[in-house]
CSV table of C-alpha atoms in Angstrom, one decimal:
chain,number,residue,atom,x,y,z
V,1,UNK,CA,-1.3,-17.8,27.5
V,2,UNK,CA,-4.8,-17.7,27.7
V,3,UNK,CA,-6.7,-16.7,24.6
V,4,UNK,CA,-8.2,-13.4,26.0
V,5,UNK,CA,-4.4,-12.4,26.9
V,6,UNK,CA,-3.4,-13.1,23.4
V,7,UNK,CA,-6.3,-11.5,22.3
V,8,UNK,CA,-5.5,-8.0,24.0
V,9,UNK,CA,-2.1,-8.3,22.9
V,10,UNK,CA,-2.8,-8.0,19.5
V,11,UNK,CA,-3.7,-4.6,20.6
V,12,UNK,CA,0.1,-3.5,19.7
V,13,UNK,CA,0.0,-5.0,16.4
V,14,UNK,CA,2.0,-2.1,14.1
V,15,UNK,CA,-0.1,0.8,13.5
V,16,UNK,CA,0.8,0.4,10.0
V,17,UNK,CA,-0.9,-2.8,9.6
V,18,UNK,CA,-4.1,-1.4,11.5
V,19,UNK,CA,-4.6,1.3,9.0
V,20,UNK,CA,-3.7,-1.1,6.1
V,21,UNK,CA,-6.4,-3.0,7.3
V,22,UNK,CA,-8.7,-0.4,7.8
V,23,UNK,CA,-9.4,0.0,4.1
V,24,UNK,CA,-12.1,-1.3,2.8
V,25,UNK,CA,-11.5,-2.9,-0.8
V,26,UNK,CA,-13.5,-1.3,-3.6
V,27,UNK,CA,-16.1,-3.4,-5.2
V,28,UNK,CA,-12.8,-3.6,-7.6
V,29,UNK,CA,-9.5,-4.8,-6.5
V,30,UNK,CA,-6.1,-2.6,-7.2
V,31,UNK,CA,-5.8,-4.4,-10.4
V,32,UNK,CA,-9.8,-4.1,-10.9
V,33,UNK,CA,-9.4,-0.6,-10.5
V,34,UNK,CA,-6.5,-0.2,-12.4
V,35,UNK,CA,-8.8,-2.2,-15.3
V,36,UNK,CA,-11.7,0.1,-14.6
V,37,UNK,CA,-9.8,3.2,-15.4
V,38,UNK,CA,-8.5,1.8,-18.5
V,39,UNK,CA,-12.1,0.7,-19.6
V,40,UNK,CA,-13.5,3.7,-18.9
V,41,UNK,CA,-10.9,5.9,-21.0
V,42,UNK,CA,-10.7,8.6,-18.2
V,43,UNK,CA,-6.8,9.6,-17.4
V,44,UNK,CA,-7.2,11.7,-14.4
V,45,UNK,CA,-4.8,15.0,-14.8
V,46,UNK,CA,-4.9,13.9,-18.6
V,47,UNK,CA,-1.0,13.3,-18.6
V,48,UNK,CA,0.7,10.7,-20.8
V,49,UNK,CA,0.3,7.5,-20.1
V,50,UNK,CA,3.6,6.2,-19.3
V,51,UNK,CA,3.9,5.9,-15.3
V,52,UNK,CA,1.4,8.7,-14.9
V,53,UNK,CA,-0.2,5.6,-13.2
V,54,UNK,CA,0.1,5.6,-9.3
V,55,UNK,CA,-1.0,9.5,-9.4
V,56,UNK,CA,-3.8,8.6,-11.8
V,57,UNK,CA,-4.8,5.9,-9.4
V,58,UNK,CA,-4.6,7.6,-6.1
V,59,UNK,CA,-6.7,10.7,-7.6
V,60,UNK,CA,-9.0,8.4,-9.1
V,61,UNK,CA,-9.9,6.6,-5.9
V,62,UNK,CA,-9.9,9.2,-3.6
V,63,UNK,CA,-12.0,11.9,-6.0
V,64,UNK,CA,-9.6,14.5,-4.6
V,65,UNK,CA,-9.3,16.4,-8.2
V,66,UNK,CA,-11.5,18.1,-10.3
V,67,UNK,CA,-9.1,18.0,-13.3
V,68,UNK,CA,-10.0,15.0,-15.3
V,69,UNK,CA,-9.7,15.2,-19.0
V,70,UNK,CA,-10.3,12.4,-21.8
V,71,UNK,CA,-7.6,10.5,-22.7
V,72,UNK,CA,-7.3,8.7,-26.1
V,73,UNK,CA,-7.1,5.4,-24.6
V,74,UNK,CA,-6.9,2.7,-22.0
V,75,UNK,CA,-3.5,1.6,-19.9
V,76,UNK,CA,-2.1,-0.8,-21.6
V,77,UNK,CA,-0.7,-3.3,-18.9
V,78,UNK,CA,0.2,-6.9,-19.1
V,79,UNK,CA,0.2,-9.8,-16.4
V,80,UNK,CA,2.9,-12.4,-16.4
V,81,UNK,CA,4.9,-14.0,-14.1
V,82,UNK,CA,3.4,-12.4,-11.2
V,83,UNK,CA,4.4,-9.2,-12.3
V,84,UNK,CA,2.1,-6.1,-13.7
V,85,UNK,CA,3.7,-4.3,-16.6
V,86,UNK,CA,2.9,-1.3,-18.7
V,87,UNK,CA,3.3,-0.9,-22.2
V,88,UNK,CA,5.9,1.8,-22.7
V,89,UNK,CA,4.8,4.4,-25.4
V,90,UNK,CA,7.9,3.8,-27.5
V,91,UNK,CA,7.1,0.7,-29.5
V,92,UNK,CA,10.0,-0.4,-31.9
V,93,UNK,CA,12.4,1.2,-30.1
V,94,UNK,CA,13.9,-2.1,-29.5
V,95,UNK,CA,14.9,-4.3,-32.6
V,96,UNK,CA,14.4,-8.1,-33.3
V,97,UNK,CA,18.2,-8.9,-32.4
V,98,UNK,CA,17.7,-7.3,-29.1
V,99,UNK,CA,15.0,-10.0,-28.2
V,100,UNK,CA,16.4,-13.1,-26.3
V,101,UNK,CA,14.1,-15.8,-25.2
V,102,UNK,CA,10.2,-16.5,-26.2
V,103,UNK,CA,8.4,-16.6,-22.4
V,104,UNK,CA,4.8,-17.0,-23.9
V,105,UNK,CA,1.8,-15.7,-25.6
V,106,UNK,CA,-0.7,-13.3,-24.4
V,107,UNK,CA,-4.3,-15.5,-24.1
V,108,UNK,CA,-6.2,-13.5,-22.1
V,109,UNK,CA,-8.4,-10.2,-22.3
V,110,UNK,CA,-8.4,-8.3,-19.1
V,111,UNK,CA,-10.9,-6.1,-20.5
V,112,UNK,CA,-13.0,-8.9,-21.7
V,113,UNK,CA,-13.8,-11.1,-18.7
V,114,UNK,CA,-13.7,-10.2,-15.0
V,115,UNK,CA,-12.5,-13.9,-14.7
V,116,UNK,CA,-9.0,-13.2,-16.2
V,117,UNK,CA,-7.8,-10.9,-13.5
V,118,UNK,CA,-6.2,-13.6,-11.6
V,119,UNK,CA,-4.3,-14.6,-14.8
V,120,UNK,CA,-1.0,-15.1,-15.8
V,121,UNK,CA,-0.4,-14.4,-19.5
V,122,UNK,CA,-3.2,-11.7,-19.5
V,123,UNK,CA,-3.2,-8.0,-21.1
V,124,UNK,CA,-5.8,-4.6,-21.8
V,125,UNK,CA,-3.9,-5.0,-25.6
V,126,UNK,CA,-2.0,-7.1,-27.9
V,127,UNK,CA,-4.1,-10.3,-27.5
V,128,UNK,CA,-2.1,-13.1,-29.2
V,129,UNK,CA,1.2,-11.2,-29.2
V,130,UNK,CA,4.4,-12.9,-28.0
V,131,UNK,CA,6.1,-12.1,-25.1
V,132,UNK,CA,10.2,-12.2,-25.0
V,133,UNK,CA,12.7,-11.2,-22.7
V,134,UNK,CA,15.3,-8.5,-23.9
V,135,UNK,CA,19.2,-9.6,-24.0
V,136,UNK,CA,19.9,-6.3,-22.0
V,137,UNK,CA,17.2,-6.5,-19.2
V,138,UNK,CA,16.0,-8.8,-16.5
V,139,UNK,CA,12.5,-10.3,-17.6
V,140,UNK,CA,11.7,-8.4,-13.8
V,141,UNK,CA,11.7,-5.0,-15.1
V,142,UNK,CA,11.4,-5.2,-18.5
V,143,UNK,CA,10.1,-7.5,-21.0
V,144,UNK,CA,8.9,-7.5,-25.1
V,145,UNK,CA,5.5,-7.6,-26.9
V,146,UNK,CA,5.6,-8.8,-30.6
V,147,UNK,CA,2.3,-8.0,-31.7
V,148,UNK,CA,1.2,-7.1,-35.3
V,149,UNK,CA,4.8,-6.6,-36.3
V,150,UNK,CA,5.7,-3.9,-34.0
V,151,UNK,CA,7.8,-4.5,-30.8
V,152,UNK,CA,6.6,-3.0,-27.4
V,153,UNK,CA,8.6,-2.6,-24.8
V,154,UNK,CA,6.7,-3.5,-21.1
V,155,UNK,CA,8.1,-2.4,-17.7
V,156,UNK,CA,7.0,-3.6,-14.5
V,157,UNK,CA,4.9,-1.8,-12.2
V,158,UNK,CA,3.8,-3.9,-9.9
V,159,UNK,CA,3.3,-7.2,-8.2
V,160,UNK,CA,-0.1,-9.0,-8.2
V,161,UNK,CA,0.2,-10.6,-4.7
V,162,UNK,CA,2.6,-8.2,-3.1
V,163,UNK,CA,4.4,-4.9,-2.8
V,164,UNK,CA,7.4,-4.3,-5.1
V,165,UNK,CA,10.5,-4.1,-2.8
V,166,UNK,CA,12.2,-1.0,-4.4
V,167,UNK,CA,16.1,-2.2,-3.8
V,168,UNK,CA,15.1,-5.5,-5.7
V,169,UNK,CA,13.4,-3.6,-8.5
V,170,UNK,CA,16.4,-1.2,-8.9
V,171,UNK,CA,18.8,-3.9,-8.9
V,172,UNK,CA,16.8,-5.9,-11.6
V,173,UNK,CA,16.6,-2.8,-13.7
V,174,UNK,CA,20.6,-2.4,-13.1
V,175,UNK,CA,19.6,1.1,-13.2
V,176,UNK,CA,22.7,2.6,-11.7
V,177,UNK,CA,24.6,0.7,-14.2
V,178,UNK,CA,22.8,1.8,-16.9
V,179,UNK,CA,21.7,4.9,-16.1
V,180,UNK,CA,23.6,7.9,-18.4
V,181,UNK,CA,22.3,10.9,-16.6
V,182,UNK,CA,18.3,11.9,-15.2
V,183,UNK,CA,16.4,14.7,-16.6
V,184,UNK,CA,13.7,16.5,-14.3
V,185,UNK,CA,10.2,17.6,-15.4
V,186,UNK,CA,7.8,19.2,-13.4
V,187,UNK,CA,5.2,16.8,-12.4
V,188,UNK,CA,3.2,16.6,-15.6
V,189,UNK,CA,6.3,15.6,-17.9
V,190,UNK,CA,5.8,19.2,-19.7
V,191,UNK,CA,9.0,21.0,-19.5
V,192,UNK,CA,12.2,19.8,-18.9
V,193,UNK,CA,13.8,21.9,-15.8
V,194,UNK,CA,17.4,20.7,-15.6
V,195,UNK,CA,19.6,18.0,-16.1
V,196,UNK,CA,21.4,15.8,-13.3
V,197,UNK,CA,24.6,14.4,-14.6
V,198,UNK,CA,26.4,10.9,-14.3
V,199,UNK,CA,28.0,10.9,-11.0
V,200,UNK,CA,24.9,12.8,-9.2
V,201,UNK,CA,22.6,10.8,-10.9
V,202,UNK,CA,24.1,7.5,-9.4
V,203,UNK,CA,23.9,8.7,-6.1
V,204,UNK,CA,20.9,10.0,-5.9
V,205,UNK,CA,19.6,6.5,-7.3
V,206,UNK,CA,21.6,4.5,-4.6
V,207,UNK,CA,20.0,6.3,-1.9
V,208,UNK,CA,16.6,5.9,-3.4
V,209,UNK,CA,17.0,2.2,-3.3
V,210,UNK,CA,17.2,2.4,0.6
V,211,UNK,CA,13.8,3.8,0.7
V,212,UNK,CA,11.3,2.3,2.9
V,213,UNK,CA,8.0,0.9,2.4
V,214,UNK,CA,4.8,2.9,3.4
V,215,UNK,CA,1.2,3.1,3.4
V,216,UNK,CA,-0.4,6.1,2.8
V,217,UNK,CA,-3.5,7.2,4.4
V,218,UNK,CA,-6.2,9.2,2.9
V,219,UNK,CA,-4.3,12.5,4.5
V,220,UNK,CA,-0.9,11.4,2.6
V,221,UNK,CA,-3.1,11.0,-0.8
V,222,UNK,CA,-4.4,14.8,-0.1
V,223,UNK,CA,-0.9,15.6,0.5
V,224,UNK,CA,0.5,14.1,-2.2
V,225,UNK,CA,-2.5,15.6,-4.6
V,226,UNK,CA,-1.2,19.3,-3.6
V,227,UNK,CA,2.1,18.6,-3.7
V,228,UNK,CA,1.4,17.4,-7.4
V,229,UNK,CA,-0.9,20.7,-8.1
V,230,UNK,CA,1.7,22.8,-6.4
V,231,UNK,CA,5.3,22.1,-7.6
V,232,UNK,CA,6.3,19.6,-4.9
V,233,UNK,CA,6.4,16.9,-7.4
V,234,UNK,CA,8.8,15.9,-10.0
V,235,UNK,CA,8.6,13.7,-12.8
V,236,UNK,CA,12.7,12.1,-13.3
V,237,UNK,CA,13.4,10.5,-16.2
V,238,UNK,CA,16.6,8.1,-15.8
V,239,UNK,CA,17.9,8.1,-19.9
V,240,UNK,CA,19.9,4.6,-19.8
V,241,UNK,CA,22.4,3.7,-22.2
V,242,UNK,CA,20.0,2.5,-25.0
V,243,UNK,CA,18.2,6.2,-24.8
V,244,UNK,CA,15.2,4.5,-23.6
V,245,UNK,CA,14.5,6.3,-20.1
V,246,UNK,CA,13.3,5.0,-16.8
V,247,UNK,CA,10.7,7.7,-15.2
V,248,UNK,CA,9.4,7.9,-11.8
V,249,UNK,CA,8.2,10.9,-9.4
V,250,UNK,CA,9.7,12.2,-6.3
V,251,UNK,CA,8.1,14.2,-4.1
V,252,UNK,CA,10.9,15.7,-1.6
V,253,UNK,CA,9.1,17.5,0.8
V,254,UNK,CA,6.6,15.0,1.8
V,255,UNK,CA,9.9,12.5,1.3
V,256,UNK,CA,8.2,10.1,-1.4
V,257,UNK,CA,9.0,8.7,-4.4
V,258,UNK,CA,7.1,7.1,-6.5
V,259,UNK,CA,7.9,4.0,-8.7
V,260,UNK,CA,5.9,2.3,-11.2
V,261,UNK,CA,2.6,2.1,-8.9
V,262,UNK,CA,4.3,1.9,-5.6
V,263,UNK,CA,5.1,4.6,-3.3
V,264,UNK,CA,7.9,4.8,-1.1
V,265,UNK,CA,9.2,6.9,1.6
V,266,UNK,CA,12.9,8.2,0.9
V,267,UNK,CA,15.5,8.6,3.4
V,268,UNK,CA,16.5,11.9,4.8
V,269,UNK,CA,20.0,11.5,3.1
V,270,UNK,CA,17.9,10.8,-0.3
V,271,UNK,CA,15.7,13.9,0.4
V,272,UNK,CA,18.4,16.5,0.9
V,273,UNK,CA,19.9,15.1,-2.1
V,274,UNK,CA,17.3,15.8,-4.2
V,275,UNK,CA,16.1,18.9,-2.6
V,276,UNK,CA,20.1,20.2,-3.3
V,277,UNK,CA,19.7,19.1,-7.1
V,278,UNK,CA,16.0,21.1,-7.5
V,279,UNK,CA,16.8,24.0,-5.3
V,280,UNK,CA,17.8,25.8,-8.6
V,281,UNK,CA,14.6,25.3,-10.3
V,282,UNK,CA,12.0,28.2,-10.2
V,283,UNK,CA,8.6,26.8,-8.6
V,284,UNK,CA,6.7,29.2,-10.7
V,285,UNK,CA,7.6,27.3,-14.0
V,286,UNK,CA,6.5,24.0,-12.4
V,287,UNK,CA,3.1,25.3,-11.2
V,288,UNK,CA,2.4,27.1,-14.4
V,289,UNK,CA,2.2,23.9,-16.4
V,290,UNK,CA,-1.1,22.8,-14.6
V,291,UNK,CA,-3.0,25.5,-16.3
V,292,UNK,CA,-3.8,23.4,-19.1
M,1,UNK,CA,-9.4,18.8,9.9
M,2,UNK,CA,-5.6,17.1,9.1
M,3,UNK,CA,-4.8,14.2,11.9
M,4,UNK,CA,-1.7,16.9,13.0
M,5,UNK,CA,-4.3,20.3,13.7
M,6,UNK,CA,-6.4,17.8,15.6
M,7,UNK,CA,-3.3,16.9,17.8
M,8,UNK,CA,-2.0,19.9,18.5
M,9,UNK,CA,-5.5,21.1,19.6
M,10,UNK,CA,-5.1,18.2,22.4
M,11,UNK,CA,-2.0,19.7,23.2
M,12,UNK,CA,-3.5,23.0,23.5
M,13,UNK,CA,-6.2,21.6,25.6
M,14,UNK,CA,-8.8,23.0,23.4
M,15,UNK,CA,-11.9,20.8,23.6
M,16,UNK,CA,-12.5,21.2,20.2
M,17,UNK,CA,-10.0,18.6,19.7
M,18,UNK,CA,-12.2,15.8,21.0
M,19,UNK,CA,-15.3,17.5,18.4
M,20,UNK,CA,-12.9,17.0,16.0
M,21,UNK,CA,-11.8,13.9,16.6
M,22,UNK,CA,-15.7,12.6,17.2
M,23,UNK,CA,-16.3,14.2,13.8
M,24,UNK,CA,-14.0,12.3,12.0
M,25,UNK,CA,-13.5,9.1,13.6
M,26,UNK,CA,-16.8,8.2,15.7
M,27,UNK,CA,-17.8,5.6,12.9
M,28,UNK,CA,-14.8,4.1,12.6
M,29,UNK,CA,-14.5,3.7,16.4
M,30,UNK,CA,-18.3,2.5,17.0
M,31,UNK,CA,-17.4,-0.3,13.8
M,32,UNK,CA,-14.6,-1.5,16.0
M,33,UNK,CA,-16.9,-1.7,19.7
M,34,UNK,CA,-19.5,-3.2,18.1
M,35,UNK,CA,-17.6,-6.3,16.8
M,36,UNK,CA,-16.4,-6.7,20.4
M,37,UNK,CA,-19.8,-5.9,22.5
M,38,UNK,CA,-22.4,-6.2,20.1
M,39,UNK,CA,-24.5,-3.7,22.3
M,40,UNK,CA,-25.6,-0.3,21.0
M,41,UNK,CA,-25.5,1.1,24.7
M,42,UNK,CA,-22.2,-0.2,25.8
M,43,UNK,CA,-20.4,0.7,22.5
M,44,UNK,CA,-21.7,4.4,23.0
M,45,UNK,CA,-20.1,4.5,26.6
M,46,UNK,CA,-17.1,2.7,25.4
M,47,UNK,CA,-16.2,5.1,22.6
M,48,UNK,CA,-17.0,7.9,24.7
M,49,UNK,CA,-14.8,6.6,27.3
M,50,UNK,CA,-11.9,6.5,24.5
M,51,UNK,CA,-12.0,9.9,23.9
M,52,UNK,CA,-12.0,10.9,27.5
M,53,UNK,CA,-8.7,8.2,27.0
M,54,UNK,CA,-7.6,9.8,24.6
M,55,UNK,CA,-8.1,13.4,25.9
M,56,UNK,CA,-6.0,12.0,29.0
M,57,UNK,CA,-2.6,10.8,27.2
M,58,UNK,CA,-2.5,13.6,24.6
M,59,UNK,CA,-0.4,14.9,25.4
M,60,UNK,CA,2.3,13.9,26.9
M,61,UNK,CA,2.0,10.9,24.1
M,62,UNK,CA,2.2,12.3,20.6
M,63,UNK,CA,1.0,9.2,18.5
M,64,UNK,CA,2.1,9.0,15.2
M,65,UNK,CA,-1.2,7.9,14.0
M,66,UNK,CA,-4.3,9.3,15.6
M,67,UNK,CA,-6.7,7.0,13.8
M,68,UNK,CA,-4.8,3.9,14.8
M,69,UNK,CA,-4.0,5.1,18.3
M,70,UNK,CA,-7.7,6.1,18.8
M,71,UNK,CA,-8.5,2.5,17.8
M,72,UNK,CA,-6.3,1.2,20.0
M,73,UNK,CA,-8.0,2.7,23.0
M,74,UNK,CA,-11.6,1.7,21.6
M,75,UNK,CA,-10.6,-2.1,21.4
M,76,UNK,CA,-8.9,-2.1,24.4
M,77,UNK,CA,-11.8,-0.5,26.2
M,78,UNK,CA,-13.9,-2.5,24.4
M,79,UNK,CA,-12.6,-5.8,25.6
M,80,UNK,CA,-12.4,-4.9,29.1
M,81,UNK,CA,-16.0,-4.1,28.8
M,82,UNK,CA,-16.6,-7.5,27.5
M,83,UNK,CA,-14.5,-9.2,30.1
M,84,UNK,CA,-16.3,-7.3,32.9
M,85,UNK,CA,-19.8,-8.4,31.5
M,86,UNK,CA,-18.5,-11.6,30.1
M,87,UNK,CA,-19.7,-10.9,26.9
M,88,UNK,CA,-18.8,-13.7,24.9
M,89,UNK,CA,-21.5,-15.5,26.2
M,90,UNK,CA,-23.8,-13.4,24.1
M,91,UNK,CA,-21.4,-12.4,21.1
M,92,UNK,CA,-20.7,-15.5,19.1
M,93,UNK,CA,-18.4,-13.7,17.1
M,94,UNK,CA,-15.8,-13.3,19.8
M,95,UNK,CA,-16.0,-16.5,21.3
M,96,UNK,CA,-15.4,-17.8,17.9
M,97,UNK,CA,-12.4,-15.2,17.6
M,98,UNK,CA,-11.3,-16.3,21.1
M,99,UNK,CA,-11.8,-20.1,20.0
M,100,UNK,CA,-9.5,-19.5,16.7
M,101,UNK,CA,-6.7,-17.9,18.6
M,102,UNK,CA,-6.6,-21.1,20.9
M,103,UNK,CA,-5.0,-22.9,17.5
M,104,UNK,CA,-1.8,-20.6,18.0
M,105,UNK,CA,-1.0,-21.3,21.5
M,106,UNK,CA,0.8,-23.9,22.7
M,107,UNK,CA,-0.6,-27.3,24.1
M,108,UNK,CA,2.6,-27.5,26.1
M,109,UNK,CA,2.9,-27.3,30.0
M,110,UNK,CA,6.0,-25.4,29.7
M,111,UNK,CA,4.7,-22.1,28.9
M,112,UNK,CA,6.8,-19.5,30.2
M,113,UNK,CA,4.6,-17.2,32.2
M,114,UNK,CA,7.3,-14.5,32.5
M,115,UNK,CA,7.6,-14.3,28.5
M,116,UNK,CA,8.0,-10.4,27.9
M,117,UNK,CA,4.9,-9.3,25.9
M,118,UNK,CA,7.4,-6.6,24.0
M,119,UNK,CA,9.2,-9.7,22.7
M,120,UNK,CA,6.4,-11.6,21.7
M,121,UNK,CA,4.4,-8.3,19.6
M,122,UNK,CA,7.4,-7.6,18.2
M,123,UNK,CA,7.8,-11.4,16.6
M,124,UNK,CA,4.0,-11.2,15.6
M,125,UNK,CA,5.0,-7.4,13.7
M,126,UNK,CA,7.9,-9.6,12.2
M,127,UNK,CA,5.9,-12.4,11.2
M,128,UNK,CA,3.1,-10.1,9.9
M,129,UNK,CA,5.7,-8.2,8.0
M,130,UNK,CA,7.0,-11.1,6.0
M,131,UNK,CA,3.6,-12.2,5.1
M,132,UNK,CA,1.6,-11.2,1.7
M,133,UNK,CA,-0.5,-8.1,2.0
M,134,UNK,CA,-3.7,-10.2,1.3
M,135,UNK,CA,-3.1,-12.4,4.1
M,136,UNK,CA,-1.8,-9.7,6.7
M,137,UNK,CA,-5.2,-7.6,6.1
M,138,UNK,CA,-7.5,-10.6,6.5
M,139,UNK,CA,-6.1,-11.6,9.9
M,140,UNK,CA,-5.6,-8.1,10.8
M,141,UNK,CA,-9.6,-7.7,9.9
M,142,UNK,CA,-10.2,-10.5,12.1
M,143,UNK,CA,-7.8,-10.5,15.1
M,144,UNK,CA,-7.2,-6.7,15.7
M,145,UNK,CA,-11.2,-5.6,14.3
M,146,UNK,CA,-12.2,-8.4,15.4
M,147,UNK,CA,-15.1,-8.3,12.1
M,148,UNK,CA,-17.2,-11.0,11.3
M,149,UNK,CA,-15.7,-13.5,8.7
M,150,UNK,CA,-18.9,-13.0,6.0
M,151,UNK,CA,-17.7,-9.3,6.5
M,152,UNK,CA,-14.2,-9.7,5.6
M,153,UNK,CA,-15.1,-12.1,2.4
M,154,UNK,CA,-17.3,-9.2,1.2
M,155,UNK,CA,-14.7,-6.3,2.2
M,156,UNK,CA,-12.4,-8.4,0.4
M,157,UNK,CA,-14.5,-9.7,-2.8
M,158,UNK,CA,-13.7,-13.1,-1.8
M,159,UNK,CA,-15.5,-16.4,-0.9
M,160,UNK,CA,-16.0,-17.1,2.7
M,161,UNK,CA,-13.9,-20.3,2.5
M,162,UNK,CA,-11.2,-18.2,0.9
M,163,UNK,CA,-11.2,-16.2,3.9
M,164,UNK,CA,-11.5,-19.2,6.3
M,165,UNK,CA,-8.5,-20.9,4.5
M,166,UNK,CA,-6.6,-18.0,4.7
M,167,UNK,CA,-7.1,-17.1,8.4
M,168,UNK,CA,-6.6,-20.9,9.1
M,169,UNK,CA,-3.2,-21.1,6.9
M,170,UNK,CA,-1.8,-17.9,8.7
M,171,UNK,CA,-2.3,-19.4,12.2
M,172,UNK,CA,-0.6,-22.1,11.6
M,173,UNK,CA,2.1,-20.3,10.1
M,174,UNK,CA,2.3,-17.8,13.4
M,175,UNK,CA,2.4,-21.1,15.3
M,176,UNK,CA,5.4,-22.5,13.5
M,177,UNK,CA,7.3,-19.0,13.3
M,178,UNK,CA,6.7,-18.3,17.0
M,179,UNK,CA,7.9,-21.7,17.7
M,180,UNK,CA,10.9,-21.0,15.6
M,181,UNK,CA,11.7,-17.6,17.2
M,182,UNK,CA,11.6,-19.7,20.7
M,183,UNK,CA,8.7,-18.3,21.9
M,184,UNK,CA,6.5,-20.8,24.1
M,185,UNK,CA,2.9,-18.9,24.6
């Protein structure tokens, strides 16, 4: 084949890769952007730090909203073993006896020096803290950081070099076995709307595992922002056996699930399940919580 | 205007469809064409031709992504124009891109001329799926969008050498992948 013919043939590259490559990386990379947000103390929508991140980043990146409000602290993240983790808010919910092996020490401050962005054992918080695996969790889901006599759980939200595989993530998290039930909240986590009991929760999680990768366009981001403001997005808290929660977002009509900092397209059957599970929720309850 | 609405305008046969497309994607189209043609007049003509092709194709085609579909039309139209005018003689970027792509092509004389292009492009798409996002983006920027290495480096916050290394590795990996798949191009 001649090179010219080959070049022509590359016209048939999958649309999603063409769109993916069209996005100009901002001056800051995704992680840098995340850190910029952290450093600037701005948290779009002013919601709780935990797992509200994807929405914040999306909306920050696209300047889609005007509902910013100041937050009291930067986003706390840790980079270890090519994973990006977020510090959960519930420090000391694990005890010393829950810790397993020491994995390393946080050496590099991500807020201090740009050069640290590519480094493992770096964080925006807890420099000098020790990272431990947890007896109950795979380290590709959660690790612990012991810092100033407190123990923090850090939950994986992304990977440094590639997109998270949702099936692998759910398996590593052992979510289906550990979940006792799921609480459904409005997008902003202000008010619990209902509880999904064990069997339905397991069915839902199993169907979400089959979600597919998706590359979002600017229009998708606009739709997401609109859904978040119009009751089209739910915060789901899977309550695990140790009483900690695993939080994620579902936007049924848009057929999206947001896990950590990644968004996936849910299957038709998962969409049907979640629509069915949430049909008794009064949309007015979801919208009223936005006015704060 | 949202793409879905623009596509609906095409389906209704309203000229507004072209105007809205132009409003939204004109700079995107030109940025693709200029990398291939390197001549403003040719670019203007090619982009206009592309809008007409879009008008002719929608309907019946209903693209999943208007942007990607239009991008492909612009790229194809521009490559055809480049071929007619033998543009590579005066567009060094195009010439370099073609030289780089030669590395992927087989040295063998037993090239299968009857190779089904669909099989080949499916293999390339599968290969890209397995690649890291970083390498894939650089590859597509270079060989679909035909961007200069310098431009890619700037957009990706990388040194030019890093971009070159990434492209070199990806080309080699693609070559090996295609050979393993029994595709001799």
